[in-house]
Amino acid sequence: MSVPNTSSLTPSSFILNGIPGLEAAHGWISLPFCTMYVIAITGNFGLMYLIYSEDTLHRPMYIFLALLSFTDVLMCTSTLPNTLFIFWFNLKEIDFNACLVQMFFVHTFTGMESGMLMLMALDRYVAICFPLRYGTILTNPIIAKAGLLTFLRGVMLVIPFAFLTKRLPYCRGNLIPHTYCDHMSVAKVSCGNIKINAVYGLMVALLIGGFDILCITISYTMILKAVVSLKSADARQKAFGTCTAHLCAIVITYVPAFFTFFTHRFGGHTIPPHIHIIMANLYLLLPPTMNPIVYGVKTKQIRNCVIRFFFQKKDASSQSI
């Protein structure tokens, strides 16, 4: 009995079909997507510039925030331009290898997003529980190493996705009911056994998301104990205030992430496909859009720097007239 050559079952390209069932509304759906993308790019670049230009923001908390903003820009840019091309110009075809590259970037940057939130939780833990040693514990070399290790963790764990996906035979065609190349969305197009893909995807989710959530939970448990023990009401309020923006960012990131992850594996027959695809896009777009707004509103130092920046610009322009 002859064994089929799986390489001959590898398509040269895939067709990303957009949002299933809502193809006629792609033009309207693109409007909020494009608006959110513009806000995300503008807000995150503005936040990075503000942190870079303001000496008062050259502290570990804001350096981690700048790294989060940089990750947000990369994360949404890895999919949104391609998604908008599908919506606006019906350009649905993507090269097979380009699809694998997009898959790698999507999962690497989402892993970095989770890692940055974990590092920011540890930063708040050190700042509140060890305030006198804060500057000596979180030095610039430590911050750089932590950021690099977070990036390398994502790269090393995500690289196997490409190999596990490339080995599969695609005898069912090349149509992917999605707006971008997600690991399980591509694997489900295959007619081969994707059990290894599913198990490894779950393992990576636990190693990255599970580990990060555990660290965040432990950090905030210790923070809560330290804050409750403070005698001054003003000190408690100030400590809680420094954590509010970060807690909002955690909720904005992990709620759509959990929805996307679990519906891929356990809710495929109960959740309508268009709901799943919309949430999968919001999972990559909502945090980059909301994080600059949340930190700008909730963080007093950033808010003051923004106000001072615009008033200086206004005063300079009035003096030149």
mmCIF file of C-alpha atoms in Angstrom, residues 84 93 111 177 179 183 231 293 295-296 302:
data_model
loop_
_atom_site.group_PDB
_atom_site.id
_atom_site.type_symbol
_atom_site.label_atom_id
_atom_site.label_comp_id
_atom_site.label_asym_id
_atom_site.label_seq_id
_atom_site.Cartn_x
_atom_site.Cartn_y
_atom_site.Cartn_z
ATOM 1 C CA LEU A 84 -8.162 45.609 6.586
ATOM 2 C CA GLU A 93 -4.841 35.079 -0.403
ATOM 3 C CA GLY A 111 3.161 35.892 24.783
ATOM 4 C CA PRO A 177 -12.470 30.954 8.142
ATOM 5 C CA THR A 179 -8.954 37.123 9.299
ATOM 6 C CA HIS A 183 -2.271 28.252 15.016
ATOM 7 C CA LYS A 231 -1.897 52.546 59.055
ATOM 8 C CA ILE A 293 -6.082 55.523 27.502
ATOM 9 C CA TYR A 295 -2.726 54.600 31.847
ATOM 10 C CA GLY A 296 -3.235 58.181 30.693
ATOM 11 C CA ILE A 302 1.478 60.476 33.059
#
